[in-house]
PDB file of C-alpha atoms in Angstrom:
ATOM      1  CA  UNK A 194      57.723  42.434  98.690  1.00  0.00           C
ATOM      2  CA  UNK A 195      57.368  44.639  96.700  1.00  0.00           C
ATOM      3  CA  UNK A 196      56.943  43.435  92.775  1.00  0.00           C
ATOM      4  CA  UNK A 197      58.053  45.112  89.492  1.00  0.00           C
ATOM      5  CA  UNK A 198      55.116  46.916  88.587  1.00  0.00           C
ATOM      6  CA  UNK A 199      54.733  48.536  92.002  1.00  0.00           C
ATOM      7  CA  UNK A 200      57.221  51.652  92.260  1.00  0.00           C
ATOM      8  CA  UNK A 201      57.885  53.612  95.737  1.00  0.00           C
ATOM      9  CA  UNK A 202      56.144  56.898  95.650  1.00  0.00           C
ATOM     10  CA  UNK A 203      58.950  59.206  97.526  1.00  0.00           C
ATOM     11  CA  UNK A 204      58.456  63.289  97.447  1.00  0.00           C
ATOM     12  CA  UNK A 205      60.527  65.175  94.960  1.00  0.00           C
ATOM     13  CA  UNK A 206      63.359  66.546  97.748  1.00  0.00           C
ATOM     14  CA  UNK A 207      63.829  62.824  98.325  1.00  0.00           C
ATOM     15  CA  UNK A 208      65.352  61.817  95.358  1.00  0.00           C
ATOM     16  CA  UNK A 209      69.244  62.050  94.462  1.00  0.00           C
ATOM     17  CA  UNK A 210      69.246  63.239  91.077  1.00  0.00           C
ATOM     18  CA  UNK A 211      67.217  66.204  91.463  1.00  0.00           C
ATOM     19  CA  UNK A 212      69.834  67.462  93.888  1.00  0.00           C
ATOM     20  CA  UNK A 213      72.908  66.783  91.620  1.00  0.00           C
ATOM     21  CA  UNK A 214      70.432  68.515  89.056  1.00  0.00           C
ATOM     22  CA  UNK A 215      69.596  71.414  91.504  1.00  0.00           C
ATOM     23  CA  UNK A 216      73.436  71.913  93.114  1.00  0.00           C
ATOM     24  CA  UNK A 217      75.594  73.320  90.091  1.00  0.00           C
ATOM     25  CA  UNK A 218      73.232  76.107  89.127  1.00  0.00           C
ATOM     26  CA  UNK A 219      72.701  77.029  92.507  1.00  0.00           C
ATOM     27  CA  UNK A 220      76.582  77.077  93.617  1.00  0.00           C
ATOM     28  CA  UNK A 221      77.411  79.056  90.582  1.00  0.00           C
ATOM     29  CA  UNK A 222      74.570  81.568  91.632  1.00  0.00           C
ATOM     30  CA  UNK A 223      75.933  81.843  95.285  1.00  0.00           C
ATOM     31  CA  UNK A 224      79.465  82.442  93.721  1.00  0.00           C
ATOM     32  CA  UNK A 225      78.447  84.992  90.982  1.00  0.00           C
ATOM     33  CA  UNK A 226      76.834  87.144  93.953  1.00  0.00           C
ATOM     34  CA  UNK A 227      79.621  86.673  95.982  1.00  0.00           C
ATOM     35  CA  UNK A 228      81.846  88.261  93.142  1.00  0.00           C
ATOM     36  CA  UNK A 229      79.380  90.758  92.515  1.00  0.00           C
ATOM     37  CA  UNK A 230      79.860  91.866  96.129  1.00  0.00           C
ATOM     38  CA  UNK A 231      83.742  92.063  96.343  1.00  0.00           C
ATOM     39  CA  UNK A 232      83.176  94.133  93.087  1.00  0.00           C
ATOM     40  CA  UNK A 233      81.265  96.496  94.821  1.00  0.00           C
ATOM     41  CA  UNK A 234      82.576  96.663  98.217  1.00  0.00           C
ATOM     42  CA  UNK A 235      86.224  97.068  97.082  1.00  0.00           C
ATOM     43  CA  UNK A 236      87.851  99.998  95.675  1.00  0.00           C
ATOM     44  CA  UNK A 237      89.976  99.570  92.491  1.00  0.00           C
ATOM     45  CA  UNK A 238      93.379 101.425  94.126  1.00  0.00           C
ATOM     46  CA  UNK A 239      95.450 100.353  91.039  1.00  0.00           C
ATOM     47  CA  UNK A 240      93.167 102.357  88.571  1.00  0.00           C
ATOM     48  CA  UNK A 241      94.163 106.065  87.816  1.00  0.00           C
ATOM     49  CA  UNK A 242      92.334 108.867  86.066  1.00  0.00           C
ATOM     50  CA  UNK A 243      95.629 111.104  84.811  1.00  0.00           C
ATOM     51  CA  UNK A 244      97.473 108.133  83.030  1.00  0.00           C
ATOM     52  CA  UNK A 245      98.394 110.732  80.230  1.00  0.00           C
ATOM     53  CA  UNK A 246      99.853 112.889  83.266  1.00  0.00           C
ATOM     54  CA  UNK A 247     101.715 109.993  84.935  1.00  0.00           C
ATOM     55  CA  UNK A 248     102.919 108.565  81.922  1.00  0.00           C
ATOM     56  CA  UNK A 249     104.682 111.739  81.124  1.00  0.00           C
ATOM     57  CA  UNK A 250     106.088 111.898  84.922  1.00  0.00           C
ATOM     58  CA  UNK A 251     108.002 108.851  84.158  1.00  0.00           C
ATOM     59  CA  UNK A 252     110.668 110.474  82.282  1.00  0.00           C
ATOM     60  CA  UNK A 253     111.260 112.906  85.402  1.00  0.00           C
ATOM     61  CA  UNK A 254     111.391 109.767  87.813  1.00  0.00           C
ATOM     62  CA  UNK A 255     114.186 108.219  85.828  1.00  0.00           C
ATOM     63  CA  UNK A 256     115.693 111.488  85.633  1.00  0.00           C
ATOM     64  CA  UNK A 257     115.863 111.627  89.370  1.00  0.00           C
ATOM     65  CA  UNK A 258     117.297 107.978  89.614  1.00  0.00           C
ATOM     66  CA  UNK A 259     119.908 109.022  86.882  1.00  0.00           C
ATOM     67  CA  UNK A 260     120.950 111.895  89.640  1.00  0.00           C
ATOM     68  CA  UNK A 261     121.394 109.776  92.524  1.00  0.00           C
ATOM     69  CA  UNK A 262     123.284 107.451  90.794  1.00  0.00           C
ATOM     70  CA  UNK A 263     126.116 110.168  89.485  1.00  0.00           C
ATOM     71  CA  UNK A 264     126.115 111.546  93.059  1.00  0.00           C
ATOM     72  CA  UNK A 265     126.948 107.764  94.338  1.00  0.00           C
ATOM     73  CA  UNK A 266     123.832 107.974  96.909  1.00  0.00           C
ATOM     74  CA  UNK A 267     123.539 105.423  99.449  1.00  0.00           C
ATOM     75  CA  UNK A 268     121.516 105.208 102.816  1.00  0.00           C
ATOM     76  CA  UNK A 269     120.692 103.026 105.527  1.00  0.00           C
ATOM     77  CA  UNK A 270     117.383 102.870 107.019  1.00  0.00           C
ATOM     78  CA  UNK A 271     116.839 101.978 110.823  1.00  0.00           C
ATOM     79  CA  UNK A 272     113.548 101.416 112.107  1.00  0.00           C
ATOM     80  CA  UNK A 273     113.458 101.198 116.165  1.00  0.00           C
ATOM     81  CA  UNK A 274     111.317 102.685 118.505  1.00  0.00           C
ATOM     82  CA  UNK A 275     108.896 103.983 116.555  1.00  0.00           C
ATOM     83  CA  UNK A 276     111.503 106.406 114.893  1.00  0.00           C
ATOM     84  CA  UNK A 277     113.136 106.295 111.382  1.00  0.00           C
ATOM     85  CA  UNK A 278     116.744 106.824 111.843  1.00  0.00           C
ATOM     86  CA  UNK A 279     118.746 107.082 108.314  1.00  0.00           C
ATOM     87  CA  UNK A 280     122.401 107.279 107.963  1.00  0.00           C
ATOM     88  CA  UNK A 281     123.164 109.119 104.189  1.00  0.00           C
ATOM     89  CA  UNK A 282     126.152 108.931 101.957  1.00  0.00           C
ATOM     90  CA  UNK A 283     126.706 110.658  98.757  1.00  0.00           C
ATOM     91  CA  UNK A 284     127.259 114.626  97.614  1.00  0.00           C
ATOM     92  CA  UNK A 285     123.654 115.190  98.653  1.00  0.00           C
ATOM     93  CA  UNK A 286     123.943 114.390 102.601  1.00  0.00           C
ATOM     94  CA  UNK A 287     124.040 118.011 103.148  1.00  0.00           C
ATOM     95  CA  UNK A 288     120.220 118.898 103.021  1.00  0.00           C
ATOM     96  CA  UNK A 289     118.409 119.794 105.827  1.00  0.00           C
ATOM     97  CA  UNK A 290     115.364 117.841 105.339  1.00  0.00           C
ATOM     98  CA  UNK A 291     114.387 114.830 103.221  1.00  0.00           C
ATOM     99  CA  UNK A 292     110.691 113.130 102.765  1.00  0.00           C
ATOM    100  CA  UNK A 293     110.710 109.348 103.472  1.00  0.00           C
ATOM    101  CA  UNK A 294     107.588 107.317 101.991  1.00  0.00           C
ATOM    102  CA  UNK A 295     106.604 104.155 103.159  1.00  0.00           C
ATOM    103  CA  UNK A 296     104.252 102.809 100.361  1.00  0.00           C
ATOM    104  CA  UNK A 297     102.219  99.756 100.707  1.00  0.00           C
ATOM    105  CA  UNK A 298     102.824  97.149  98.241  1.00  0.00           C
ATOM    106  CA  UNK A 299      98.514  96.517  97.375  1.00  0.00           C
ATOM    107  CA  UNK A 300      96.740  99.353  99.800  1.00  0.00           C
ATOM    108  CA  UNK A 301      97.737 102.653  99.044  1.00  0.00           C
ATOM    109  CA  UNK A 302      95.451 103.902 102.093  1.00  0.00           C
ATOM    110  CA  UNK A 303      98.112 102.904 104.673  1.00  0.00           C
ATOM    111  CA  UNK A 304     101.256 104.618 102.710  1.00  0.00           C
ATOM    112  CA  UNK A 305     102.799 106.951 105.537  1.00  0.00           C
ATOM    113  CA  UNK A 306     105.117 110.040 104.070  1.00  0.00           C
ATOM    114  CA  UNK A 307     107.556 111.592 106.400  1.00  0.00           C
ATOM    115  CA  UNK A 308     109.826 114.571 106.509  1.00  0.00           C
ATOM    116  CA  UNK A 309     113.355 113.522 107.991  1.00  0.00           C
ATOM    117  CA  UNK A 310     115.121 116.471 109.727  1.00  0.00           C
ATOM    118  CA  UNK A 311     118.939 116.530 109.909  1.00  0.00           C
ATOM    119  CA  UNK A 312     120.246 115.982 113.453  1.00  0.00           C
ATOM    120  CA  UNK A 313     123.709 117.463 115.037  1.00  0.00           C
ATOM    121  CA  UNK A 314     125.010 114.002 114.685  1.00  0.00           C
ATOM    122  CA  UNK A 315     124.395 113.933 111.029  1.00  0.00           C
ATOM    123  CA  UNK A 316     121.831 111.464 110.544  1.00  0.00           C
ATOM    124  CA  UNK A 317     118.090 112.376 109.612  1.00  0.00           C
ATOM    125  CA  UNK A 318     115.242 111.367 111.942  1.00  0.00           C
ATOM    126  CA  UNK A 319     111.841 111.560 112.315  1.00  0.00           C
ATOM    127  CA  UNK A 320     108.798 109.785 114.218  1.00  0.00           C
ATOM    128  CA  UNK A 321     107.233 106.627 112.499  1.00  0.00           C
ATOM    129  CA  UNK A 322     103.758 105.786 112.891  1.00  0.00           C
ATOM    130  CA  UNK A 323     102.992 102.269 113.387  1.00  0.00           C
ATOM    131  CA  UNK A 324     102.703 100.658 110.421  1.00  0.00           C
ATOM    132  CA  UNK A 325     100.529  97.190 109.716  1.00  0.00           C
ATOM    133  CA  UNK A 326     102.786  94.110 108.603  1.00  0.00           C
ATOM    134  CA  UNK A 327     103.386  93.309 105.323  1.00  0.00           C
ATOM    135  CA  UNK A 328     105.548  93.941 102.490  1.00  0.00           C
ATOM    136  CA  UNK A 329     106.197  97.497 101.908  1.00  0.00           C
ATOM    137  CA  UNK A 330     108.556  99.167  98.993  1.00  0.00           C
ATOM    138  CA  UNK A 331     110.898 102.912 101.228  1.00  0.00           C
ATOM    139  CA  UNK A 332     111.309 105.967  99.061  1.00  0.00           C
ATOM    140  CA  UNK A 333     113.770 108.285  99.717  1.00  0.00           C
ATOM    141  CA  UNK A 334     113.656 111.903  98.114  1.00  0.00           C
ATOM    142  CA  UNK A 335     115.792 114.972  97.930  1.00  0.00           C
ATOM    143  CA  UNK A 336     115.813 117.777  95.646  1.00  0.00           C
ATOM    144  CA  UNK A 337     116.220 116.279  92.613  1.00  0.00           C
ATOM    145  CA  UNK A 338     117.131 112.602  93.404  1.00  0.00           C
ATOM    146  CA  UNK A 339     115.557 109.729  94.781  1.00  0.00           C
ATOM    147  CA  UNK A 340     116.343 105.959  96.701  1.00  0.00           C
ATOM    148  CA  UNK A 341     114.585 102.911  96.772  1.00  0.00           C
ATOM    149  CA  UNK A 342     114.500 100.036  99.045  1.00  0.00           C
ATOM    150  CA  UNK A 343     111.710  97.508 100.393  1.00  0.00           C
ATOM    151  CA  UNK A 344     111.221  95.973 103.755  1.00  0.00           C
ATOM    152  CA  UNK A 345     109.124  93.144 105.328  1.00  0.00           C
ATOM    153  CA  UNK A 346     107.604  94.174 108.558  1.00  0.00           C
ATOM    154  CA  UNK A 347     107.518  92.926 111.410  1.00  0.00           C
ATOM    155  CA  UNK A 348     110.857  91.037 110.259  1.00  0.00           C
ATOM    156  CA  UNK A 349     113.067  93.966 108.986  1.00  0.00           C
ATOM    157  CA  UNK A 350     114.458  96.871 111.125  1.00  0.00           C
ATOM    158  CA  UNK A 351     117.382  97.812 108.742  1.00  0.00           C
ATOM    159  CA  UNK A 352     117.461  98.218 104.900  1.00  0.00           C
ATOM    160  CA  UNK A 353     119.624  99.439 102.451  1.00  0.00           C
ATOM    161  CA  UNK A 354     118.663 102.466 100.072  1.00  0.00           C
ATOM    162  CA  UNK A 355     120.154 102.833  96.717  1.00  0.00           C
ATOM    163  CA  UNK A 356     119.208 104.072  93.545  1.00  0.00           C
ATOM    164  CA  UNK A 357     117.387 101.274  90.903  1.00  0.00           C
TER     165      UNK A 357
END
């Protein structure tokens, strides 16, 4: 039996108190290095260099939205068999080509721009490359107007496009 004057001699790494003192700084360093790696490795997709010019362009976009409301533009987009088919209602439904943009919510590298051509039945159609699953904003542009909508892939296959 050990008496009070004798102490057990254990190596320092066997003491729990030492590890309780070392653990918080070690975890903080590991988390900090992980955050530094993520900050360096990922891109800042939402930061633009020409913010002033884009700010001035907002007024032009608002005019396009007002024009779409004035012309009573509406559209219904159907996605099937790797194709996008648009049925357009309104006074601008006679245009021969329209621009359709699929804008990914968080990653601009996935954005897709299509040119829709008018078919003989009055619809607009274009081949659509496969899109990754997730939420997408859809923007249909005419000469001086635009329509907006959103969809979630792979669930949504038919969406309504309207002025904002």
